[in-house]
PDB file of C-alpha atoms in Angstrom:
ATOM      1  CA  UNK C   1     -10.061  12.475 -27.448  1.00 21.00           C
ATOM      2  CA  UNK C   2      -8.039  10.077 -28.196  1.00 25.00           C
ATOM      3  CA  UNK C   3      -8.808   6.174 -26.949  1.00 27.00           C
ATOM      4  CA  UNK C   4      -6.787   4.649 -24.285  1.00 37.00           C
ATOM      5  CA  UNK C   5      -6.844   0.791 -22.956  1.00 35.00           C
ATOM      6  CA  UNK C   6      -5.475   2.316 -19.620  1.00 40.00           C
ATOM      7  CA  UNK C   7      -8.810   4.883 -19.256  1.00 42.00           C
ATOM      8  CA  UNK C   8     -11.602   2.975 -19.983  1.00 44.00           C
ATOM      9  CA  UNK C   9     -15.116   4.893 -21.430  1.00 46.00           C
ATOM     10  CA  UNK C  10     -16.657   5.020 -18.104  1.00 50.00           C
ATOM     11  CA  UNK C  11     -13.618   6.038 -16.217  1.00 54.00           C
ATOM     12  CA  UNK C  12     -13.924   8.705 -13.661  1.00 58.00           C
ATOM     13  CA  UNK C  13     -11.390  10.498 -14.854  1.00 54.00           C
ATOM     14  CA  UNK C  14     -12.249  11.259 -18.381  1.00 52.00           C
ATOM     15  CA  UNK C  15     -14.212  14.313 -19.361  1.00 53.00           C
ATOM     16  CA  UNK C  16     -17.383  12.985 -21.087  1.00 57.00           C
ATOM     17  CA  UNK C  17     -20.419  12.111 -19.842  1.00 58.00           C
ATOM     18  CA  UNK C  18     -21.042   8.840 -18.545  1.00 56.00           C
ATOM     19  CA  UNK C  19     -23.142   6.889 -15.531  1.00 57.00           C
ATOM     20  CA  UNK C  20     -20.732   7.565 -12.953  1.00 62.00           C
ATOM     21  CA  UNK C  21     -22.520  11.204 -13.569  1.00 68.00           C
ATOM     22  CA  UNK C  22     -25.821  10.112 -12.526  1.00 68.00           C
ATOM     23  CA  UNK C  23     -24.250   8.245  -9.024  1.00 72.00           C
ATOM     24  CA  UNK C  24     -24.689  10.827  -5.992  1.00 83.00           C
ATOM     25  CA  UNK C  25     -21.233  12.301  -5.743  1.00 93.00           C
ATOM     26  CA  UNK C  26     -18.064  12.479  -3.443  1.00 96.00           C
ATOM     27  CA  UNK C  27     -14.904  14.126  -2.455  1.00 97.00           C
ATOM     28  CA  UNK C  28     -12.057  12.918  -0.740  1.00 98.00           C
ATOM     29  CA  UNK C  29     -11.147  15.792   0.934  1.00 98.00           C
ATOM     30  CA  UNK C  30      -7.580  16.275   1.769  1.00 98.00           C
ATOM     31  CA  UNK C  31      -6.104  18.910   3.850  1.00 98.00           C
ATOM     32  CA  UNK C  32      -2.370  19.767   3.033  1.00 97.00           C
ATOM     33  CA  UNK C  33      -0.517  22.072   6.549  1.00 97.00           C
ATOM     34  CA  UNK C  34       0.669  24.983   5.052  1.00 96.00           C
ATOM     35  CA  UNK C  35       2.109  26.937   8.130  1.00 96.00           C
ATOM     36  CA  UNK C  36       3.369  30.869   6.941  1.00 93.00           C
ATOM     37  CA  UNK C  37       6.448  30.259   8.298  1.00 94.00           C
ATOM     38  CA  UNK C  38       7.349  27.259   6.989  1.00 94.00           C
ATOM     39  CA  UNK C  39       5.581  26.203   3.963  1.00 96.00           C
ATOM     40  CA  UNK C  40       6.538  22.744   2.592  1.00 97.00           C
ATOM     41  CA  UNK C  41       8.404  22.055  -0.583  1.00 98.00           C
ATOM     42  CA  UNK C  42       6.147  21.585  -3.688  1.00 98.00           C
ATOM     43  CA  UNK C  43       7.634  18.178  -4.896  1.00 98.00           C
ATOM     44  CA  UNK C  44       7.630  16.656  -1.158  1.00 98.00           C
ATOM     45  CA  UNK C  45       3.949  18.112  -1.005  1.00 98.00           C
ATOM     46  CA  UNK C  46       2.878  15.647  -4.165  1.00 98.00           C
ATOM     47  CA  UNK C  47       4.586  13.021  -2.765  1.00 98.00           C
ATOM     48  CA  UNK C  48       3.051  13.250   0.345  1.00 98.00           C
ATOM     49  CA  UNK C  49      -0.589  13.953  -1.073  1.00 98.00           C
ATOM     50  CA  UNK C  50      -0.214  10.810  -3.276  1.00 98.00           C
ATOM     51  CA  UNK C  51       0.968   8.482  -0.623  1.00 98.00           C
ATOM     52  CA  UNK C  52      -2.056   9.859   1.458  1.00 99.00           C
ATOM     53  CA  UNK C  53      -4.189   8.634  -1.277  1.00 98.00           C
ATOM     54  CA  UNK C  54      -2.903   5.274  -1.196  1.00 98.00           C
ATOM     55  CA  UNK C  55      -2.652   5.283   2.339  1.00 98.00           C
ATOM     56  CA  UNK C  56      -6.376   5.544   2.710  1.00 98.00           C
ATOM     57  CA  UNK C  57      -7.145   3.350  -0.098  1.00 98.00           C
ATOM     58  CA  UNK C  58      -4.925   0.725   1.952  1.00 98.00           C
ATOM     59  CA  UNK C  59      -6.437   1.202   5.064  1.00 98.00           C
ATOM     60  CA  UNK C  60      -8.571  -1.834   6.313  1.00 98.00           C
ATOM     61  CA  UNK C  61     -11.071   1.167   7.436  1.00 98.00           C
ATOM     62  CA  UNK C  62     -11.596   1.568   3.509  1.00 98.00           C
ATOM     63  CA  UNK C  63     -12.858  -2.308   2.637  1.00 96.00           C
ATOM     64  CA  UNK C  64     -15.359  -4.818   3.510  1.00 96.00           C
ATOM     65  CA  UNK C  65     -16.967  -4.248   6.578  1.00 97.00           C
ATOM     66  CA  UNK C  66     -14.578  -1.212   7.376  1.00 98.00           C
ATOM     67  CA  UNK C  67     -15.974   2.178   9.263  1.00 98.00           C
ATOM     68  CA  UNK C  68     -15.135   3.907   6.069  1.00 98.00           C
ATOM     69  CA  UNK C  69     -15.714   1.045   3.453  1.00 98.00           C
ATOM     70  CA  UNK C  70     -19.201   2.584   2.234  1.00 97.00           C
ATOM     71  CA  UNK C  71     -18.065   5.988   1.862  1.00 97.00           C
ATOM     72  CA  UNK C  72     -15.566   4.520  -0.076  1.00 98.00           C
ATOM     73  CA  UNK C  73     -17.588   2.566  -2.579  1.00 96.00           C
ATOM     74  CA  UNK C  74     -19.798   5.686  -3.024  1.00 95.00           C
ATOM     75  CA  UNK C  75     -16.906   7.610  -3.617  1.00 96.00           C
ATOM     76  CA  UNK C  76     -15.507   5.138  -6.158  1.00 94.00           C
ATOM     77  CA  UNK C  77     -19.235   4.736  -8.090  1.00 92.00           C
ATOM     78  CA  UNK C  78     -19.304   8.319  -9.063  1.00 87.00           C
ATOM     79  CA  UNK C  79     -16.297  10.480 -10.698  1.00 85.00           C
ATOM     80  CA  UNK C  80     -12.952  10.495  -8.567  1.00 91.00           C
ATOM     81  CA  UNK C  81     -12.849  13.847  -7.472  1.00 94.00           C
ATOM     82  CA  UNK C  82     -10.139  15.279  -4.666  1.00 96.00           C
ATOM     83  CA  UNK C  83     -10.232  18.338  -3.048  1.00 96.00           C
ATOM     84  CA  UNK C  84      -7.030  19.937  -1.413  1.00 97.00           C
ATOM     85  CA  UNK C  85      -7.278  22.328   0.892  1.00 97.00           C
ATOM     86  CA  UNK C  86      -4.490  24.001   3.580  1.00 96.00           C
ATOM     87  CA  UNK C  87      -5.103  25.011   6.910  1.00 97.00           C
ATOM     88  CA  UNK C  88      -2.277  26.231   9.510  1.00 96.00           C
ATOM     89  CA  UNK C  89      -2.026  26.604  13.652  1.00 97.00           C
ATOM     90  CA  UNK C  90      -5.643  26.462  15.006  1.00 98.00           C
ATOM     91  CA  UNK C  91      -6.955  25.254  11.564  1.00 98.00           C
ATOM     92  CA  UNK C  92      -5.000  22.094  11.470  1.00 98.00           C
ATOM     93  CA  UNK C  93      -5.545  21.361  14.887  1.00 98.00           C
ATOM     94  CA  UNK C  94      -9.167  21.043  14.498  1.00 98.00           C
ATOM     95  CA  UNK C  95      -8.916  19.126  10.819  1.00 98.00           C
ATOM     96  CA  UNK C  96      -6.840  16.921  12.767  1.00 98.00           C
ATOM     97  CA  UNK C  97      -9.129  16.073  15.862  1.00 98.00           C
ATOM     98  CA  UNK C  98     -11.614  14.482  12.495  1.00 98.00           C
ATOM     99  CA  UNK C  99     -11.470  10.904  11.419  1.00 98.00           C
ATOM    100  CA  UNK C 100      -8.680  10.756   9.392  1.00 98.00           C
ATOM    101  CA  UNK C 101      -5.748   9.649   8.462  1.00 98.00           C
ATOM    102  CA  UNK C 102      -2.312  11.922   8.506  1.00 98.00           C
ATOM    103  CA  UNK C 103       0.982  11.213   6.369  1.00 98.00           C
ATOM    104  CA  UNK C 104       4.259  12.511   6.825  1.00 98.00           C
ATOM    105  CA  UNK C 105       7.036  13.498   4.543  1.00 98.00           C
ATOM    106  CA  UNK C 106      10.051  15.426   4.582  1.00 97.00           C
ATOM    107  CA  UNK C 107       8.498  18.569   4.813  1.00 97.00           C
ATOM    108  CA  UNK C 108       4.579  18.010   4.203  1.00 98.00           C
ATOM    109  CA  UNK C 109       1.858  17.055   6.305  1.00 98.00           C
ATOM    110  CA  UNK C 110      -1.001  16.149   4.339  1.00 98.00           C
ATOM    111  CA  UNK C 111      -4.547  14.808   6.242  1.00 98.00           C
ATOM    112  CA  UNK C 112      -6.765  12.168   4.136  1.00 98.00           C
ATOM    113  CA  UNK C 113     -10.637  12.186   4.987  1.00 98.00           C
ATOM    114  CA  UNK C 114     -13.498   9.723   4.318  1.00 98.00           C
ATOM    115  CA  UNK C 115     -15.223  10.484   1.443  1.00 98.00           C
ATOM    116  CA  UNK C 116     -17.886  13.459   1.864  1.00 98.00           C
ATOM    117  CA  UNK C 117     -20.886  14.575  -0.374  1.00 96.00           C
ATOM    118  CA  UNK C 118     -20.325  17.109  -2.561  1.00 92.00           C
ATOM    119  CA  UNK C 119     -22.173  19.511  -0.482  1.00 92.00           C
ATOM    120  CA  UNK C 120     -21.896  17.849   2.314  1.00 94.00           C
ATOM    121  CA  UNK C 121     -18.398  18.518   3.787  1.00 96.00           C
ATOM    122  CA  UNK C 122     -17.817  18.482   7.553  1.00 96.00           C
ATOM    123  CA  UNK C 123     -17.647  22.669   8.860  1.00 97.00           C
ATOM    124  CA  UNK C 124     -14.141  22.158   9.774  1.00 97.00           C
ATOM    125  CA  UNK C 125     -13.300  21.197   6.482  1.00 98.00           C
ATOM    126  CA  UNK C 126     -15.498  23.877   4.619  1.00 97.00           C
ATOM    127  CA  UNK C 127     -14.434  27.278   5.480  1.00 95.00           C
ATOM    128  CA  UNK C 128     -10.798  26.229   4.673  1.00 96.00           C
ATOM    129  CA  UNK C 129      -9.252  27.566   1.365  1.00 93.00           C
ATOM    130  CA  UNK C 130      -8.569  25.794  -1.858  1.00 88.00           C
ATOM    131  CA  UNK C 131      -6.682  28.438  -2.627  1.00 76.00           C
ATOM    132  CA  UNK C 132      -2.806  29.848  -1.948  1.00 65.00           C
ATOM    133  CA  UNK C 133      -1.364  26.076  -2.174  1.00 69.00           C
ATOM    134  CA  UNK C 134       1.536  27.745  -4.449  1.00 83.00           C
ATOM    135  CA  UNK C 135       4.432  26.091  -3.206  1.00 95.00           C
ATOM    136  CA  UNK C 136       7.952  25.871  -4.584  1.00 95.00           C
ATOM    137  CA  UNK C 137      10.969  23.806  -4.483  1.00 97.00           C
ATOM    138  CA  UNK C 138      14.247  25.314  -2.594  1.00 95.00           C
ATOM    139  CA  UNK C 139      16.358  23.078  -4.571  1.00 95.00           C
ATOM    140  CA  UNK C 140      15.398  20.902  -7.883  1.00 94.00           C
ATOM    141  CA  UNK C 141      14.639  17.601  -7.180  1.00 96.00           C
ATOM    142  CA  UNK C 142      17.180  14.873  -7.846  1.00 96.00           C
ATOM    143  CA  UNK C 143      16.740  12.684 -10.498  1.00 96.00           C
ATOM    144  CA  UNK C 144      13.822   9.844  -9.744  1.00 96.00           C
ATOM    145  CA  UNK C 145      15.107   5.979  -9.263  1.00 94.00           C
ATOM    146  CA  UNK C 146      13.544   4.459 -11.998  1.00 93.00           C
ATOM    147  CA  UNK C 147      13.161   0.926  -9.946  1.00 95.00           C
ATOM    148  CA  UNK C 148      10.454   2.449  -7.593  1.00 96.00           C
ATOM    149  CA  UNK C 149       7.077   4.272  -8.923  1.00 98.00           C
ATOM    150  CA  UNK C 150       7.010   7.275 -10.928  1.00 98.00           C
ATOM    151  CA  UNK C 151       4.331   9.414 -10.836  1.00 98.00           C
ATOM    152  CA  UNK C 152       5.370  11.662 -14.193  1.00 98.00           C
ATOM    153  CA  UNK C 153       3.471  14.969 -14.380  1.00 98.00           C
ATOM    154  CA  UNK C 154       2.636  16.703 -18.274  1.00 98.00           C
ATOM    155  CA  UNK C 155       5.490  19.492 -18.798  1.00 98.00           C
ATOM    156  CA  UNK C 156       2.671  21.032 -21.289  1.00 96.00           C
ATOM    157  CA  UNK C 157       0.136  21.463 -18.550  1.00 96.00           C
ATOM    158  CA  UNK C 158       0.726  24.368 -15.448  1.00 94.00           C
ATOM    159  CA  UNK C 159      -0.761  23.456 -12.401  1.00 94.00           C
ATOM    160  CA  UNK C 160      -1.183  24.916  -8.616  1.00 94.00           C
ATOM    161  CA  UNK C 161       0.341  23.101  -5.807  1.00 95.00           C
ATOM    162  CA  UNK C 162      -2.948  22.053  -4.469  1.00 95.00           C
ATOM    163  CA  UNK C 163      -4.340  20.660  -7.992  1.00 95.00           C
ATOM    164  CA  UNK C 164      -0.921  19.114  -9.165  1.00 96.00           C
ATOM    165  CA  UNK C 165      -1.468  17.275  -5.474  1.00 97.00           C
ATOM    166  CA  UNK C 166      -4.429  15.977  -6.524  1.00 96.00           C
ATOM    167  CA  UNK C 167      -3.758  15.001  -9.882  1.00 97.00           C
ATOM    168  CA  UNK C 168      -0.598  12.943  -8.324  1.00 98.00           C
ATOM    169  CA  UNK C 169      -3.147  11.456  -5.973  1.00 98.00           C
ATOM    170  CA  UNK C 170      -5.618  10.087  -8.982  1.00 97.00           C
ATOM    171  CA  UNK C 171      -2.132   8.451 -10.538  1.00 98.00           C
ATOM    172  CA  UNK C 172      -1.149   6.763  -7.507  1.00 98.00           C
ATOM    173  CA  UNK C 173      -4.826   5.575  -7.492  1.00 98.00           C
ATOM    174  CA  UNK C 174      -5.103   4.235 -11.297  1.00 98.00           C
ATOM    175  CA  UNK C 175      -1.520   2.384 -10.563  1.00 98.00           C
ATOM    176  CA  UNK C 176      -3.053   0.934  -7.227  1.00 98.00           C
ATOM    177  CA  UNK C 177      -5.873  -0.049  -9.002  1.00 97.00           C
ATOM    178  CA  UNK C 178      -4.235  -1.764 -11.613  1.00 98.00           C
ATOM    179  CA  UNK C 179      -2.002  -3.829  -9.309  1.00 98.00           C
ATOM    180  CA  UNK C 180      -2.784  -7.498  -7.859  1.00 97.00           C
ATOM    181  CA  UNK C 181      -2.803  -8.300  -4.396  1.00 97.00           C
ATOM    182  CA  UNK C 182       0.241  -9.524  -3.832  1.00 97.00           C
ATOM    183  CA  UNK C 183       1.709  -6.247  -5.128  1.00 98.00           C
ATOM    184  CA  UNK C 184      -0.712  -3.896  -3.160  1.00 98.00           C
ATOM    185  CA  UNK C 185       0.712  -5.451  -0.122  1.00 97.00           C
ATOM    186  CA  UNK C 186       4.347  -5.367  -1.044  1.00 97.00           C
ATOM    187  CA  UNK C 187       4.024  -1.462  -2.003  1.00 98.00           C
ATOM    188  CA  UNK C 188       2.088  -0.802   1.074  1.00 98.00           C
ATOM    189  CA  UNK C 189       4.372  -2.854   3.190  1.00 97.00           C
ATOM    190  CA  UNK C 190       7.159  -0.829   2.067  1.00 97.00           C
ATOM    191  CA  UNK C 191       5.563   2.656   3.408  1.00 97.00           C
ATOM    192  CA  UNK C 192       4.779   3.421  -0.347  1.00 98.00           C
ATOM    193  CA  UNK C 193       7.457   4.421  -1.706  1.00 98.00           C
ATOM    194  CA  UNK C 194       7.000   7.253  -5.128  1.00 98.00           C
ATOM    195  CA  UNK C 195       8.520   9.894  -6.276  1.00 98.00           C
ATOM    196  CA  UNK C 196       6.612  12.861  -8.196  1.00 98.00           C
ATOM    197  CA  UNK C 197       8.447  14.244 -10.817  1.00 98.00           C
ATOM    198  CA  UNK C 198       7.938  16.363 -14.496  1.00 98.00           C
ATOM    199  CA  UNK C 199       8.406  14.371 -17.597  1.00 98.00           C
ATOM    200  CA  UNK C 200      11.015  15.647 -20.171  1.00 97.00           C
ATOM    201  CA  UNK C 201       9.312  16.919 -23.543  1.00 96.00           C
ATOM    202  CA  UNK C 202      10.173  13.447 -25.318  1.00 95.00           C
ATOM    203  CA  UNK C 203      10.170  11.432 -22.093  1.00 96.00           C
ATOM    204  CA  UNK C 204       5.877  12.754 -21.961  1.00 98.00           C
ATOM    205  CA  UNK C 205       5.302  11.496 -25.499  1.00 96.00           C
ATOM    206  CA  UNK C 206       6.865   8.004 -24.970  1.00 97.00           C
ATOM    207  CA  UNK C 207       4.956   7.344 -21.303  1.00 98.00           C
ATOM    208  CA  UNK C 208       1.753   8.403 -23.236  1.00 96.00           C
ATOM    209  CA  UNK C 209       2.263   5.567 -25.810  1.00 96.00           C
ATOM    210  CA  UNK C 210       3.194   3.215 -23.147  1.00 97.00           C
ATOM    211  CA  UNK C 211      -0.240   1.693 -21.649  1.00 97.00           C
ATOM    212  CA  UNK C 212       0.561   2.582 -17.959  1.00 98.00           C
ATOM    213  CA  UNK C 213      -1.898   3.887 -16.401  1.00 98.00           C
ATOM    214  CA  UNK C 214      -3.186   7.655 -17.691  1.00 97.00           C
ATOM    215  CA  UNK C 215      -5.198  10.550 -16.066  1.00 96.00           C
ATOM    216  CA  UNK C 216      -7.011  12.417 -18.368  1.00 94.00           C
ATOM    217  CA  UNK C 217      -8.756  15.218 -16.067  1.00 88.00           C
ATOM    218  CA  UNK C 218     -12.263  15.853 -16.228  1.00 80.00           C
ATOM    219  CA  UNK C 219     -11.935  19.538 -16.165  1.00 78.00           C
ATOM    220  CA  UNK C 220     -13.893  20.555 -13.295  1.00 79.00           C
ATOM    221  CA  UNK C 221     -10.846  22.751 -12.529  1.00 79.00           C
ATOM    222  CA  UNK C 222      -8.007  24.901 -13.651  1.00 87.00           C
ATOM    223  CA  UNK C 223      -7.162  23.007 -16.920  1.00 88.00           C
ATOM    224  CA  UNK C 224      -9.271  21.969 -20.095  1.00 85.00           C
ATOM    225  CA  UNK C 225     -11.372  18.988 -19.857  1.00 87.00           C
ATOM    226  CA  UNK C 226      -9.453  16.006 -21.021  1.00 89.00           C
ATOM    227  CA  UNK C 227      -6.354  17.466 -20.514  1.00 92.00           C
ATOM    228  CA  UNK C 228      -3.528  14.422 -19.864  1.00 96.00           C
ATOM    229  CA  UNK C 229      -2.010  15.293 -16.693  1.00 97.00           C
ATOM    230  CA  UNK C 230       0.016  12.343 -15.111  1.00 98.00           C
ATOM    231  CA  UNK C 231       1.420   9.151 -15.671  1.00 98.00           C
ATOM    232  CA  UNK C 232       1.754   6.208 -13.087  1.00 98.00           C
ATOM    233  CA  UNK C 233       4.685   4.525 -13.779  1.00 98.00           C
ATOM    234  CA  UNK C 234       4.935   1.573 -10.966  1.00 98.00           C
ATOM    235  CA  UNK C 235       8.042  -1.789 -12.024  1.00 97.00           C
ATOM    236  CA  UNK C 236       5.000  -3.855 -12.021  1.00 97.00           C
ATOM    237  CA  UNK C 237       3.259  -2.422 -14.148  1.00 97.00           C
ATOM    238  CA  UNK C 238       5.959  -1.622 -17.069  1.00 90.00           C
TER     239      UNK C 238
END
């Protein structure tokens, strides 16, 4: 594996062994309202999953002396791991009487939860399925505007709805993590604003070579440890 400034050795994201592996370890579950009927478009889905990430990481629940704040710093001292789930009618009614926090987008609802142990999730939360998130787009997505954040999936890496979500969700993280106060505010100010979006062939190789910020998956799932799955491409950050 190749090194990368952006993914530093002990990064929770990267596939080797490191201390984060010895830290108890958390999930942030998130629960994505998949109704039969009217399932939501795959792209809006990301979108919506990522901005749930950063809505929870924004949340004044989530720091100092916040309800949430020590879940969080667990969470953060071990590997990064998401979960996605999908519930419908009576499923998402009781996911959505839990402490949490629900974003909206054109089509997707997606629910973020305080971190949980790995074996510890809430009974709500545990019978639901990871599985049958396969979504799809009615129409393709119009063409990202390049002066708000990018979040640029692999075109070399295939992906189910619910995993893509959560690989969009650890880009939004690195970028929010490798932003200053000042810009924190002004993205979250703005209702976080992102688009999710596959990277041309070329366009891949270039963002890779870049320094913004990387996800290299750890494998745990689907694809090959190590595998580069997104790129966060915020203004500030370019």
């Amino acid at each position: 594996m190749t090194s990368d400034p952006t993914v530093p050795g002990d990064s929770p994201f990267r596939a080797e062994r490191s201390a984060r592996d010895e830290a108890p370890q958390f999930v942030l579950p998130l629960v994505a309202r998949i109704e039969k009927a009217a399932p939501p478009a795959r792209t809006d889905a990301l979108e919506t999953a990522a901005r749930a990430v950063l809505t929870i990481l924004g949340d004044e629940r989530s720091v100092a002396d916040g309800e949430w704040a020590r879940a969080m710093r667990d969470w953060e001292d071990a590997r990064i791991r998401k979960v996605v789930r999908r519930a419908r009618g009576a499923e998402w009614r009781r996911a959505e009487a839990l402490p949490g926090i629900t974003v909206t987008g054109k089509s997707a609802q997606v629910r973020v939860f305080p971190p949980v142990p790995l074996d510890g999730w809430p009974k709500d939360l545990a019978k639901l399925q990871v599985s049958g998130t396969e979504l799809d787009d009615p129409e393709p997505p119009v063409d990202a505007d390049l002066t708000a954040p990018v979040l640029w999936l692999n075109p070399d890496v295939t992906m189910s709805a619910g995993k893509a979500m959560a690989q969009a969700g650890h880009g939004a993280q690195l970028a929010w993590w490798e932003l200053g106060d000042e810009e924190r505010t002004a993205w979250r100010e703005a209702g976080f604003p992102l688009a999710v979006r596959t990277a041309a062939p070329t366009r891949w190789a270039e963002l890779t070579r870049s320094g913004l910020p990387l996800v290299r998956d750890a494998g745990f799932t689907e694809i090959a440890p190590g595998s580069c799955t997104v790129v966060a491409d915020h203004p500030a950050l370019r």
